[in-house]
């Protein structure tokens, strides 16, 4: 069992996600520290990221004593793939990968895609679960580009930065505009006040 009232635990097995989150966390002056916990969560296949996130959070509640959060993210190709891979992002990345996604698209200039992230946060002092969301819109890159980031970053071009994929940005640049950066910004605003 883990317990420290000024520590907030981020439960994730993804070191890239943790790196992004800890960079944002350490820039904010708050009384809480961040710590990674790589404990096994149960991931269900559901219709929305929120359902996945809540189930995941509850699956580890019995192992935690303090405040903790999980974050669930997905990559959605709205045009022309109607939101695929979305909640199937992990499976699709492991199977067909970025190359497989590119093969499904003909007109890249007209493609529309977004990343969504949802943080499910259990805040011990009030015994409540809170949600914080973030979303970034863009399109799919014709080719796999960039060495930074992880996952789908090399094929996503955010609207706000013309012609660079997420993998061509520094962590700091990605954090400023990303789905994860936005969701975490909202969590930090809450923690500043509580
Ligand atoms: P957890 O242990 O935190 O669950 P995960 O790697 O399973 O880590 P998610 O379920 O949130 O992460 O992500 C679903 C998939 O989307 C996974 O394959 C990630 O690599 C990918 N992904 C998530 N966030 C991303 C981002 O910011 N950029 C690129 N790909 C991302």
Tab-separated table of C-alpha atoms in Angstrom, residues 7-190:
chain	number	residue	atom	x	y	z
A	7	UNK	CA	2.245	12.854	-3.392
A	8	UNK	CA	0.011	12.329	-6.385
A	9	UNK	CA	0.586	9.012	-8.126
A	10	UNK	CA	0.336	8.657	-11.896
A	11	UNK	CA	-0.443	5.056	-12.712
A	12	UNK	CA	0.987	4.225	-16.103
A	13	UNK	CA	3.242	1.703	-17.762
A	14	UNK	CA	4.079	4.167	-20.526
A	15	UNK	CA	7.383	5.957	-19.807
A	16	UNK	CA	6.823	8.511	-22.596
A	17	UNK	CA	3.506	9.571	-21.117
A	18	UNK	CA	5.117	9.858	-17.706
A	19	UNK	CA	7.965	11.968	-19.108
A	20	UNK	CA	5.519	14.426	-20.692
A	21	UNK	CA	3.403	14.651	-17.567
A	22	UNK	CA	6.341	15.090	-15.195
A	23	UNK	CA	7.790	17.930	-17.328
A	24	UNK	CA	4.539	19.847	-17.001
A	25	UNK	CA	4.162	18.982	-13.328
A	26	UNK	CA	7.586	20.224	-12.324
A	27	UNK	CA	7.023	23.632	-13.933
A	28	UNK	CA	4.061	24.326	-11.641
A	29	UNK	CA	4.662	25.434	-8.079
A	30	UNK	CA	2.257	23.337	-6.075
A	31	UNK	CA	2.484	21.456	-2.821
A	32	UNK	CA	2.142	18.062	-4.499
A	33	UNK	CA	4.903	15.850	-5.909
A	34	UNK	CA	4.356	13.455	-8.764
A	35	UNK	CA	5.383	9.824	-8.712
A	36	UNK	CA	4.974	7.085	-11.288
A	37	UNK	CA	3.421	3.767	-10.305
A	38	UNK	CA	3.579	1.044	-12.849
A	39	UNK	CA	0.947	-1.292	-11.496
A	40	UNK	CA	-1.294	-3.438	-13.600
A	41	UNK	CA	-4.669	-1.918	-14.425
A	42	UNK	CA	-7.574	-3.684	-16.076
A	43	UNK	CA	-8.315	-2.246	-19.497
A	44	UNK	CA	-11.778	-2.896	-20.906
A	45	UNK	CA	-12.910	-2.396	-24.477
A	46	UNK	CA	-15.589	0.306	-24.238
A	47	UNK	CA	-17.245	2.946	-26.424
A	48	UNK	CA	-15.634	5.980	-24.834
A	49	UNK	CA	-12.279	6.900	-23.317
A	50	UNK	CA	-14.130	8.000	-20.175
A	51	UNK	CA	-15.568	4.519	-19.600
A	52	UNK	CA	-12.139	2.947	-20.143
A	53	UNK	CA	-10.518	5.466	-17.801
A	54	UNK	CA	-13.020	5.007	-14.977
A	55	UNK	CA	-12.779	1.218	-15.114
A	56	UNK	CA	-8.989	1.403	-15.150
A	57	UNK	CA	-8.964	3.754	-12.148
A	58	UNK	CA	-11.318	1.577	-10.124
A	59	UNK	CA	-9.311	-1.551	-10.932
A	60	UNK	CA	-6.368	-0.301	-8.838
A	61	UNK	CA	-8.248	1.553	-6.091
A	62	UNK	CA	-7.778	-1.289	-3.606
A	63	UNK	CA	-3.984	-1.065	-4.038
A	64	UNK	CA	-3.694	2.679	-3.385
A	65	UNK	CA	-4.126	4.736	-0.239
A	66	UNK	CA	-3.491	8.307	-1.417
A	67	UNK	CA	-4.563	10.440	-4.410
A	68	UNK	CA	-3.822	9.023	-7.838
A	69	UNK	CA	-4.763	9.275	-11.497
A	70	UNK	CA	-4.677	7.376	-14.715
A	71	UNK	CA	-4.787	8.902	-18.166
A	72	UNK	CA	-6.332	7.333	-21.196
A	73	UNK	CA	-5.627	8.655	-24.658
A	74	UNK	CA	-6.644	7.793	-28.199
A	75	UNK	CA	-5.892	8.778	-31.786
A	76	UNK	CA	-8.964	9.381	-33.963
A	77	UNK	CA	-8.867	9.742	-37.764
A	78	UNK	CA	-12.233	11.462	-38.273
A	79	UNK	CA	-11.914	11.818	-42.072
A	80	UNK	CA	-11.821	9.360	-43.791
A	81	UNK	CA	-11.779	6.653	-41.075
A	82	UNK	CA	-14.799	7.778	-38.990
A	83	UNK	CA	-12.758	7.985	-35.802
A	84	UNK	CA	-10.724	4.775	-36.177
A	85	UNK	CA	-8.583	3.673	-34.305
A	86	UNK	CA	-10.028	5.681	-31.328
A	87	UNK	CA	-10.609	3.366	-28.380
A	88	UNK	CA	-8.733	0.625	-30.272
A	89	UNK	CA	-5.547	2.749	-30.507
A	90	UNK	CA	-3.264	0.444	-28.477
A	91	UNK	CA	-4.270	-2.653	-30.408
A	92	UNK	CA	-3.988	-0.946	-33.785
A	93	UNK	CA	-0.561	0.478	-32.994
A	94	UNK	CA	0.661	-2.987	-31.993
A	95	UNK	CA	-0.809	-4.684	-35.062
A	96	UNK	CA	-0.907	-2.587	-38.262
A	97	UNK	CA	1.042	0.351	-36.768
A	98	UNK	CA	1.475	3.780	-38.323
A	99	UNK	CA	2.315	2.291	-41.722
A	100	UNK	CA	-0.946	0.362	-41.705
A	101	UNK	CA	-2.948	3.506	-40.944
A	102	UNK	CA	-1.281	5.427	-43.776
A	103	UNK	CA	-2.293	2.663	-46.198
A	104	UNK	CA	-5.955	3.306	-45.358
A	105	UNK	CA	-5.834	6.958	-46.440
A	106	UNK	CA	-5.798	8.373	-49.979
A	107	UNK	CA	-6.312	12.098	-49.672
A	108	UNK	CA	-4.044	13.286	-46.848
A	109	UNK	CA	-4.703	16.996	-47.433
A	110	UNK	CA	-8.366	16.469	-46.693
A	111	UNK	CA	-7.841	14.184	-43.700
A	112	UNK	CA	-9.026	15.266	-40.251
A	113	UNK	CA	-7.664	13.693	-37.081
A	114	UNK	CA	-7.449	14.379	-33.380
A	115	UNK	CA	-5.936	13.102	-30.156
A	116	UNK	CA	-8.091	12.974	-27.044
A	117	UNK	CA	-6.989	12.420	-23.482
A	118	UNK	CA	-8.928	11.946	-20.318
A	119	UNK	CA	-7.516	11.968	-16.824
A	120	UNK	CA	-9.474	10.117	-14.152
A	121	UNK	CA	-8.256	11.414	-10.798
A	122	UNK	CA	-9.128	10.000	-7.416
A	123	UNK	CA	-8.706	12.789	-4.867
A	124	UNK	CA	-8.413	11.238	-1.448
A	125	UNK	CA	-9.233	14.294	0.767
A	126	UNK	CA	-12.797	14.472	-0.627
A	127	UNK	CA	-13.103	10.792	-1.596
A	128	UNK	CA	-14.149	11.708	-5.157
A	129	UNK	CA	-13.212	10.847	-8.739
A	130	UNK	CA	-12.801	13.838	-11.061
A	131	UNK	CA	-12.273	13.973	-14.830
A	132	UNK	CA	-10.127	16.348	-16.883
A	133	UNK	CA	-10.113	16.299	-20.680
A	134	UNK	CA	-7.984	17.569	-23.539
A	135	UNK	CA	-8.205	17.449	-27.327
A	136	UNK	CA	-5.975	18.564	-30.200
A	137	UNK	CA	-7.049	18.690	-33.846
A	138	UNK	CA	-5.011	18.213	-36.966
A	139	UNK	CA	-4.506	15.924	-39.931
A	140	UNK	CA	-2.607	12.807	-40.941
A	141	UNK	CA	0.886	13.171	-42.393
A	142	UNK	CA	1.516	11.528	-45.788
A	143	UNK	CA	4.699	9.976	-44.399
A	144	UNK	CA	6.076	8.877	-41.043
A	145	UNK	CA	8.178	11.828	-39.831
A	146	UNK	CA	10.213	12.724	-36.744
A	147	UNK	CA	12.172	10.995	-34.034
A	148	UNK	CA	10.568	12.472	-30.912
A	149	UNK	CA	7.418	11.483	-29.076
A	150	UNK	CA	5.901	8.021	-29.295
A	151	UNK	CA	2.963	6.061	-30.666
A	152	UNK	CA	1.088	7.931	-33.397
A	153	UNK	CA	3.123	11.142	-33.040
A	154	UNK	CA	5.066	10.629	-36.332
A	155	UNK	CA	1.831	10.671	-38.402
A	156	UNK	CA	-0.072	13.520	-36.721
A	157	UNK	CA	0.220	17.154	-37.841
A	158	UNK	CA	-1.538	19.533	-35.425
A	159	UNK	CA	-3.470	22.402	-37.071
A	160	UNK	CA	-1.735	24.945	-34.906
A	161	UNK	CA	1.777	24.115	-36.189
A	162	UNK	CA	1.879	23.960	-39.947
A	163	UNK	CA	3.562	20.946	-41.438
A	164	UNK	CA	5.334	19.483	-38.438
A	165	UNK	CA	4.321	16.190	-36.900
A	166	UNK	CA	4.141	15.793	-33.127
A	167	UNK	CA	7.301	13.666	-33.418
A	168	UNK	CA	9.144	16.653	-34.920
A	169	UNK	CA	8.443	18.804	-31.855
A	170	UNK	CA	10.298	18.904	-28.547
A	171	UNK	CA	8.456	17.551	-25.504
A	172	UNK	CA	7.952	21.133	-24.354
A	173	UNK	CA	6.434	22.186	-27.694
A	174	UNK	CA	4.159	19.140	-27.794
A	175	UNK	CA	3.050	19.671	-24.177
A	176	UNK	CA	1.985	23.265	-24.901
A	177	UNK	CA	-0.673	22.161	-27.375
A	178	UNK	CA	-1.302	18.475	-26.819
A	179	UNK	CA	-4.383	16.663	-25.556
A	180	UNK	CA	-2.323	15.477	-22.553
A	181	UNK	CA	-0.958	18.956	-21.862
A	182	UNK	CA	-4.464	20.404	-21.803
A	183	UNK	CA	-5.938	17.702	-19.571
A	184	UNK	CA	-3.023	17.950	-17.175
A	185	UNK	CA	-3.247	21.756	-17.125
A	186	UNK	CA	-6.814	21.396	-15.842
A	187	UNK	CA	-5.776	18.883	-13.176
A	188	UNK	CA	-2.984	21.226	-12.031
A	189	UNK	CA	-5.400	24.142	-11.812
A	190	UNK	CA	-7.532	22.024	-9.513
